GROMACS .gro file of C-alpha atoms in nm:
model
  303
    1UNK     CA    1   8.273   8.926  15.127
    2UNK     CA    2   8.571   8.929  15.430
    3UNK     CA    3   8.568   9.259  15.396
    4UNK     CA    4   8.244   9.387  15.505
    5UNK     CA    5   8.315   9.145  15.725
    6UNK     CA    6   8.598   9.346  15.859
    7UNK     CA    7   8.418   9.689  15.769
    8UNK     CA    8   8.156   9.538  16.058
    9UNK     CA    9   8.370   9.373  16.364
   10UNK     CA   10   8.674   9.683  16.337
   11UNK     CA   11   8.418  10.031  16.268
   12UNK     CA   12   8.188  10.129  16.516
   13UNK     CA   13   7.810   9.934  16.353
   14UNK     CA   14   7.728   9.632  16.508
   15UNK     CA   15   7.529   9.535  16.209
   16UNK     CA   16   7.570   9.483  15.877
   17UNK     CA   17   7.413   9.295  15.559
   18UNK     CA   18   7.589   9.192  15.212
   19UNK     CA   19   7.503   9.015  14.948
   20UNK     CA   20   7.673   8.751  14.777
   21UNK     CA   21   7.760   8.561  14.471
   22UNK     CA   22   7.891   8.170  14.478
   23UNK     CA   23   7.971   7.947  14.220
   24UNK     CA   24   7.902   7.626  14.303
   25UNK     CA   25   8.101   7.305  14.224
   26UNK     CA   26   7.835   7.212  13.865
   27UNK     CA   27   7.901   7.587  13.705
   28UNK     CA   28   7.621   7.661  13.859
   29UNK     CA   29   7.568   8.015  14.102
   30UNK     CA   30   7.378   8.105  14.457
   31UNK     CA   31   7.277   8.410  14.525
   32UNK     CA   32   7.314   8.433  14.929
   33UNK     CA   33   7.287   8.749  15.222
   34UNK     CA   34   7.478   8.761  15.429
   35UNK     CA   35   7.370   8.975  15.854
   36UNK     CA   36   7.455   8.981  16.137
   37UNK     CA   37   7.585   9.226  16.445
   38UNK     CA   38   7.854   9.266  16.642
   39UNK     CA   39   7.845   9.196  16.984
   40UNK     CA   40   8.121   9.405  17.184
   41UNK     CA   41   8.277   9.529  17.558
   42UNK     CA   42   8.245   9.820  17.798
   43UNK     CA   43   8.563   9.969  17.572
   44UNK     CA   44   8.413   9.913  17.249
   45UNK     CA   45   8.606   9.576  17.142
   46UNK     CA   46   8.401   9.357  16.907
   47UNK     CA   47   8.409   9.030  17.109
   48UNK     CA   48   8.214   8.788  16.935
   49UNK     CA   49   7.992   8.806  16.541
   50UNK     CA   50   7.656   8.653  16.495
   51UNK     CA   51   7.504   8.625  16.182
   52UNK     CA   52   7.310   8.331  15.933
   53UNK     CA   53   7.315   8.371  15.544
   54UNK     CA   54   7.009   8.289  15.382
   55UNK     CA   55   6.983   8.142  15.053
   56UNK     CA   56   6.819   8.438  14.740
   57UNK     CA   57   6.910   8.173  14.464
   58UNK     CA   58   6.527   8.092  14.390
   59UNK     CA   59   6.452   8.453  14.467
   60UNK     CA   60   6.703   8.620  14.273
   61UNK     CA   61   6.591   8.320  13.958
   62UNK     CA   62   6.190   8.409  14.021
   63UNK     CA   63   6.341   8.771  13.966
   64UNK     CA   64   6.490   8.706  13.664
   65UNK     CA   65   6.217   8.523  13.468
   66UNK     CA   66   6.040   8.850  13.606
   67UNK     CA   67   6.240   9.072  13.369
   68UNK     CA   68   6.221   8.860  13.138
   69UNK     CA   69   5.839   8.799  13.073
   70UNK     CA   70   5.852   9.173  13.139
   71UNK     CA   71   6.140   9.223  12.787
   72UNK     CA   72   5.937   8.936  12.620
   73UNK     CA   73   5.555   9.165  12.721
   74UNK     CA   74   5.742   9.466  12.592
   75UNK     CA   75   5.847   9.355  12.259
   76UNK     CA   76   5.537   9.241  12.150
   77UNK     CA   77   5.320   9.532  12.283
   78UNK     CA   78   5.575   9.741  12.036
   79UNK     CA   79   5.570   9.441  11.752
   80UNK     CA   80   5.098   9.507  11.825
   81UNK     CA   81   5.113   9.892  11.813
   82UNK     CA   82   5.392   9.876  11.421
   83UNK     CA   83   5.127   9.619  11.380
   84UNK     CA   84   4.805   9.872  11.482
   85UNK     CA   85   4.982  10.162  11.312
   86UNK     CA   86   5.073   9.972  10.990
   87UNK     CA   87   4.758   9.840  10.956
   88UNK     CA   88   4.560  10.207  11.060
   89UNK     CA   89   4.854  10.345  10.787
   90UNK     CA   90   4.670  10.048  10.464
   91UNK     CA   91   4.330  10.080  10.608
   92UNK     CA   92   4.341  10.525  10.600
   93UNK     CA   93   4.478  10.532  10.227
   94UNK     CA   94   4.255  10.276  10.043
   95UNK     CA   95   3.945  10.470  10.202
   96UNK     CA   96   4.095  10.742  10.069
   97UNK     CA   97   4.242  10.660   9.697
   98UNK     CA   98   4.006  10.363   9.624
   99UNK     CA   99   3.623  10.488   9.838
  100UNK     CA  100   3.794  10.823   9.730
  101UNK     CA  101   3.824  10.768   9.361
  102UNK     CA  102   3.466  10.588   9.369
  103UNK     CA  103   3.297  10.903   9.479
  104UNK     CA  104   3.452  11.156   9.271
  105UNK     CA  105   3.370  10.893   8.984
  106UNK     CA  106   3.012  10.947   9.083
  107UNK     CA  107   3.042  11.312   9.160
  108UNK     CA  108   3.140  11.380   8.814
  109UNK     CA  109   2.869  11.121   8.638
  110UNK     CA  110   2.539  11.298   8.883
  111UNK     CA  111   2.698  11.617   8.723
  112UNK     CA  112   2.705  11.494   8.366
  113UNK     CA  113   2.401  11.321   8.507
  114UNK     CA  114   2.270  11.665   8.623
  115UNK     CA  115   2.336  11.923   8.280
  116UNK     CA  116   2.108  11.641   8.059
  117UNK     CA  117   1.826  11.641   8.284
  118UNK     CA  118   1.769  11.978   8.314
  119UNK     CA  119   1.773  12.090   7.953
  120UNK     CA  120   1.469  11.807   7.863
  121UNK     CA  121   1.273  11.868   8.246
  122UNK     CA  122   1.435  12.138   8.366
  123UNK     CA  123   1.013  12.284   8.358
  124UNK     CA  124   0.838  11.992   8.314
  125UNK     CA  125   0.988  11.794   8.628
  126UNK     CA  126   1.177  12.077   8.915
  127UNK     CA  127   1.162  11.809   9.134
  128UNK     CA  128   1.452  11.621   8.927
  129UNK     CA  129   1.665  11.822   8.919
  130UNK     CA  130   1.663  11.889   9.300
  131UNK     CA  131   1.673  11.537   9.315
  132UNK     CA  132   2.024  11.513   9.147
  133UNK     CA  133   2.093  11.820   9.353
  134UNK     CA  134   2.032  11.599   9.650
  135UNK     CA  135   2.249  11.370   9.590
  136UNK     CA  136   2.544  11.515   9.502
  137UNK     CA  137   2.550  11.729   9.761
  138UNK     CA  138   2.466  11.383   9.972
  139UNK     CA  139   2.820  11.263   9.773
  140UNK     CA  140   2.968  11.579   9.859
  141UNK     CA  141   2.952  11.463  10.271
  142UNK     CA  142   3.066  11.115  10.168
  143UNK     CA  143   3.409  11.249  10.035
  144UNK     CA  144   3.491  11.491  10.298
  145UNK     CA  145   3.348  11.205  10.600
  146UNK     CA  146   3.613  11.016  10.389
  147UNK     CA  147   3.845  11.201  10.413
  148UNK     CA  148   3.803  11.279  10.776
  149UNK     CA  149   3.800  10.932  10.895
  150UNK     CA  150   4.081  10.866  10.725
  151UNK     CA  151   4.300  11.108  10.844
  152UNK     CA  152   4.151  11.031  11.183
  153UNK     CA  153   4.278  10.695  11.144
  154UNK     CA  154   4.612  10.820  11.033
  155UNK     CA  155   4.697  11.115  10.908
  156UNK     CA  156   4.902  11.092  10.576
  157UNK     CA  157   5.145  11.425  10.662
  158UNK     CA  158   5.297  11.172  10.975
  159UNK     CA  159   5.404  11.012  10.691
  160UNK     CA  160   5.466  11.237  10.450
  161UNK     CA  161   5.623  11.526  10.568
  162UNK     CA  162   5.699  11.435  10.968
  163UNK     CA  163   5.621  11.480  11.336
  164UNK     CA  164   5.657  11.796  11.310
  165UNK     CA  165   5.454  11.896  11.012
  166UNK     CA  166   5.224  11.617  11.165
  167UNK     CA  167   5.207  11.824  11.532
  168UNK     CA  168   5.118  12.131  11.427
  169UNK     CA  169   4.831  12.023  11.169
  170UNK     CA  170   4.697  11.858  11.484
  171UNK     CA  171   4.696  12.139  11.682
  172UNK     CA  172   4.473  12.357  11.311
  173UNK     CA  173   4.249  12.049  11.416
  174UNK     CA  174   4.281  12.059  11.762
  175UNK     CA  175   4.165  12.481  11.711
  176UNK     CA  176   3.893  12.389  11.418
  177UNK     CA  177   3.765  12.058  11.669
  178UNK     CA  178   3.755  12.258  12.030
  179UNK     CA  179   3.760  12.699  11.960
  180UNK     CA  180   4.044  12.679  12.128
  181UNK     CA  181   4.406  12.883  12.021
  182UNK     CA  182   4.699  12.614  12.097
  183UNK     CA  183   5.026  12.737  12.121
  184UNK     CA  184   5.307  12.563  11.961
  185UNK     CA  185   5.717  12.577  12.043
  186UNK     CA  186   5.833  12.264  11.756
  187UNK     CA  187   6.250  12.190  11.726
  188UNK     CA  188   6.162  12.258  11.387
  189UNK     CA  189   6.493  12.144  11.367
  190UNK     CA  190   6.399  11.780  11.465
  191UNK     CA  191   6.500  11.563  11.079
  192UNK     CA  192   6.250  11.294  11.050
  193UNK     CA  193   6.576  11.058  10.959
  194UNK     CA  194   6.670  11.019  11.256
  195UNK     CA  195   6.362  10.988  11.418
  196UNK     CA  196   6.195  10.545  11.407
  197UNK     CA  197   5.862  10.464  11.296
  198UNK     CA  198   5.729  10.405  11.597
  199UNK     CA  199   5.881  10.655  11.827
  200UNK     CA  200   5.695  10.922  11.576
  201UNK     CA  201   5.375  10.719  11.581
  202UNK     CA  202   5.393  10.731  11.985
  203UNK     CA  203   5.433  11.045  12.034
  204UNK     CA  204   5.153  11.185  11.750
  205UNK     CA  205   4.964  10.974  11.926
  206UNK     CA  206   5.026  11.066  12.264
  207UNK     CA  207   5.010  11.507  12.141
  208UNK     CA  208   4.654  11.338  12.021
  209UNK     CA  209   4.488  11.153  12.332
  210UNK     CA  210   4.612  11.455  12.551
  211UNK     CA  211   4.461  11.759  12.328
  212UNK     CA  212   4.153  11.556  12.334
  213UNK     CA  213   4.196  11.526  12.710
  214UNK     CA  214   4.241  11.900  12.737
  215UNK     CA  215   3.940  11.947  12.507
  216UNK     CA  216   3.705  11.723  12.742
  217UNK     CA  217   3.804  11.787  13.084
  218UNK     CA  218   4.015  12.050  13.067
  219UNK     CA  219   3.733  12.390  13.043
  220UNK     CA  220   4.084  12.585  12.886
  221UNK     CA  221   4.095  12.921  12.685
  222UNK     CA  222   4.456  12.863  12.578
  223UNK     CA  223   4.670  12.561  12.546
  224UNK     CA  224   5.030  12.514  12.448
  225UNK     CA  225   5.215  12.207  12.248
  226UNK     CA  226   5.563  12.171  12.280
  227UNK     CA  227   5.850  11.907  12.141
  228UNK     CA  228   6.199  11.945  12.171
  229UNK     CA  229   6.544  11.751  12.269
  230UNK     CA  230   6.598  11.736  12.617
  231UNK     CA  231   6.858  11.456  12.788
  232UNK     CA  232   6.967  11.243  12.497
  233UNK     CA  233   6.566  11.219  12.353
  234UNK     CA  234   6.260  11.384  12.333
  235UNK     CA  235   6.019  11.545  12.523
  236UNK     CA  236   5.675  11.610  12.426
  237UNK     CA  237   5.457  11.899  12.671
  238UNK     CA  238   5.079  11.943  12.713
  239UNK     CA  239   5.037  12.246  12.877
  240UNK     CA  240   4.691  12.402  12.961
  241UNK     CA  241   4.496  12.666  13.155
  242UNK     CA  242   4.234  12.533  13.209
  243UNK     CA  243   4.051  12.372  13.561
  244UNK     CA  244   4.390  12.190  13.702
  245UNK     CA  245   4.374  11.770  13.718
  246UNK     CA  246   4.418  11.706  14.095
  247UNK     CA  247   4.704  11.443  14.225
  248UNK     CA  248   4.434  11.193  14.336
  249UNK     CA  249   4.264  11.185  13.920
  250UNK     CA  250   4.611  11.109  13.822
  251UNK     CA  251   4.749  10.885  14.029
  252UNK     CA  252   4.443  10.660  14.078
  253UNK     CA  253   4.504  10.335  13.841
  254UNK     CA  254   4.100  10.321  13.713
  255UNK     CA  255   4.211  10.631  13.505
  256UNK     CA  256   4.236  10.431  13.220
  257UNK     CA  257   4.340  10.689  12.959
  258UNK     CA  258   4.663  10.860  13.125
  259UNK     CA  259   4.767  10.453  13.256
  260UNK     CA  260   4.716  10.390  12.892
  261UNK     CA  261   4.935  10.716  12.799
  262UNK     CA  262   5.243  10.599  13.093
  263UNK     CA  263   5.209  10.272  12.925
  264UNK     CA  264   5.244  10.381  12.606
  265UNK     CA  265   5.530  10.577  12.685
  266UNK     CA  266   5.700  10.285  12.929
  267UNK     CA  267   5.715  10.116  12.611
  268UNK     CA  268   5.955  10.301  12.491
  269UNK     CA  269   6.220  10.298  12.838
  270UNK     CA  270   6.043  10.741  12.860
  271UNK     CA  271   5.919  10.846  13.167
  272UNK     CA  272   5.555  11.071  13.191
  273UNK     CA  273   5.505  11.302  13.430
  274UNK     CA  274   5.203  11.471  13.511
  275UNK     CA  275   5.210  11.864  13.658
  276UNK     CA  276   4.795  11.974  13.836
  277UNK     CA  277   4.784  12.317  14.007
  278UNK     CA  278   4.393  12.279  14.060
  279UNK     CA  279   4.234  12.605  13.896
  280UNK     CA  280   4.517  12.735  13.724
  281UNK     CA  281   4.630  12.386  13.473
  282UNK     CA  282   4.785  12.096  13.423
  283UNK     CA  283   5.125  12.005  13.196
  284UNK     CA  284   5.205  11.677  13.088
  285UNK     CA  285   5.601  11.643  12.985
  286UNK     CA  286   5.656  11.321  12.829
  287UNK     CA  287   5.934  11.178  12.744
  288UNK     CA  288   6.130  10.959  12.483
  289UNK     CA  289   6.462  10.818  12.473
  290UNK     CA  290   6.632  10.719  12.140
  291UNK     CA  291   6.704  10.456  12.039
  292UNK     CA  292   7.013  10.335  12.094
  293UNK     CA  293   7.002  10.541  12.434
  294UNK     CA  294   6.720  10.254  12.579
  295UNK     CA  295   6.954   9.981  12.433
  296UNK     CA  296   7.218  10.100  12.605
  297UNK     CA  297   7.022  10.165  12.945
  298UNK     CA  298   6.857   9.802  12.912
  299UNK     CA  299   7.232   9.673  12.885
  300UNK     CA  300   7.354   9.802  13.151
  301UNK     CA  301   7.093   9.748  13.352
  302UNK     CA  302   7.094   9.428  13.321
  303UNK     CA  303   7.499   9.440  13.383
   0.00000   0.00000   0.00000
């Protein structure tokens, strides 16, 4: 405080602004804002200093409460996302294992029944054979639908093989649905044991949402999906050669899809950058730090 004051008086400046923290008699701390200006004579020498101290204690306390509330909200949201992914995994597993097995058993029973019925009514009741065949086709469609719903809820490849194979699967699924070639550049050096499940799930869902946006809005003929290590974290990049998103669209707070992506990335202390060039395409980069780095950043920012 004294050094700042002397610097303001002895230097060429006319004003000073600084903040201090005092320890009060009761052991608490008071925060103050120190503002003032220096009056100088014709030779530039300081002849008077006028200033005031403004009590910032309540403001600082309110700021600390806001930061703490945000951290509690972030932790709650992370737990909620984790619980949601676990529930998706459970439902997908039950659909695939339980319901899928029931349908497979029904298909086998129908096949056996069809053979028995065919021996006795092949000539007298052909409509019955046709009905059994129709039922078998319906069961096949139901099995396919169950597998499709289970995969959309939580693809087992994400848990069994990891993020990189899951993103490769996602790219192939996108090509099949959208009919748009999707080039992949996925780092094969990423070990599944190095990625915690929450971050893997977040990056997978971000890629899923971005590819869906391309299919719905971009009018693209080519897409690129990339994942690599960068700056102590993981960088997911999705680019297309479509119509390109305008700045007014991705800065619009009512654009719920993009806001959801930003919030998902922010939960892990990451960043989301959108570069749109109307008529030429869009590139979205989502960067998420590894857990230890984010913990260090949070600790440093709190000091």
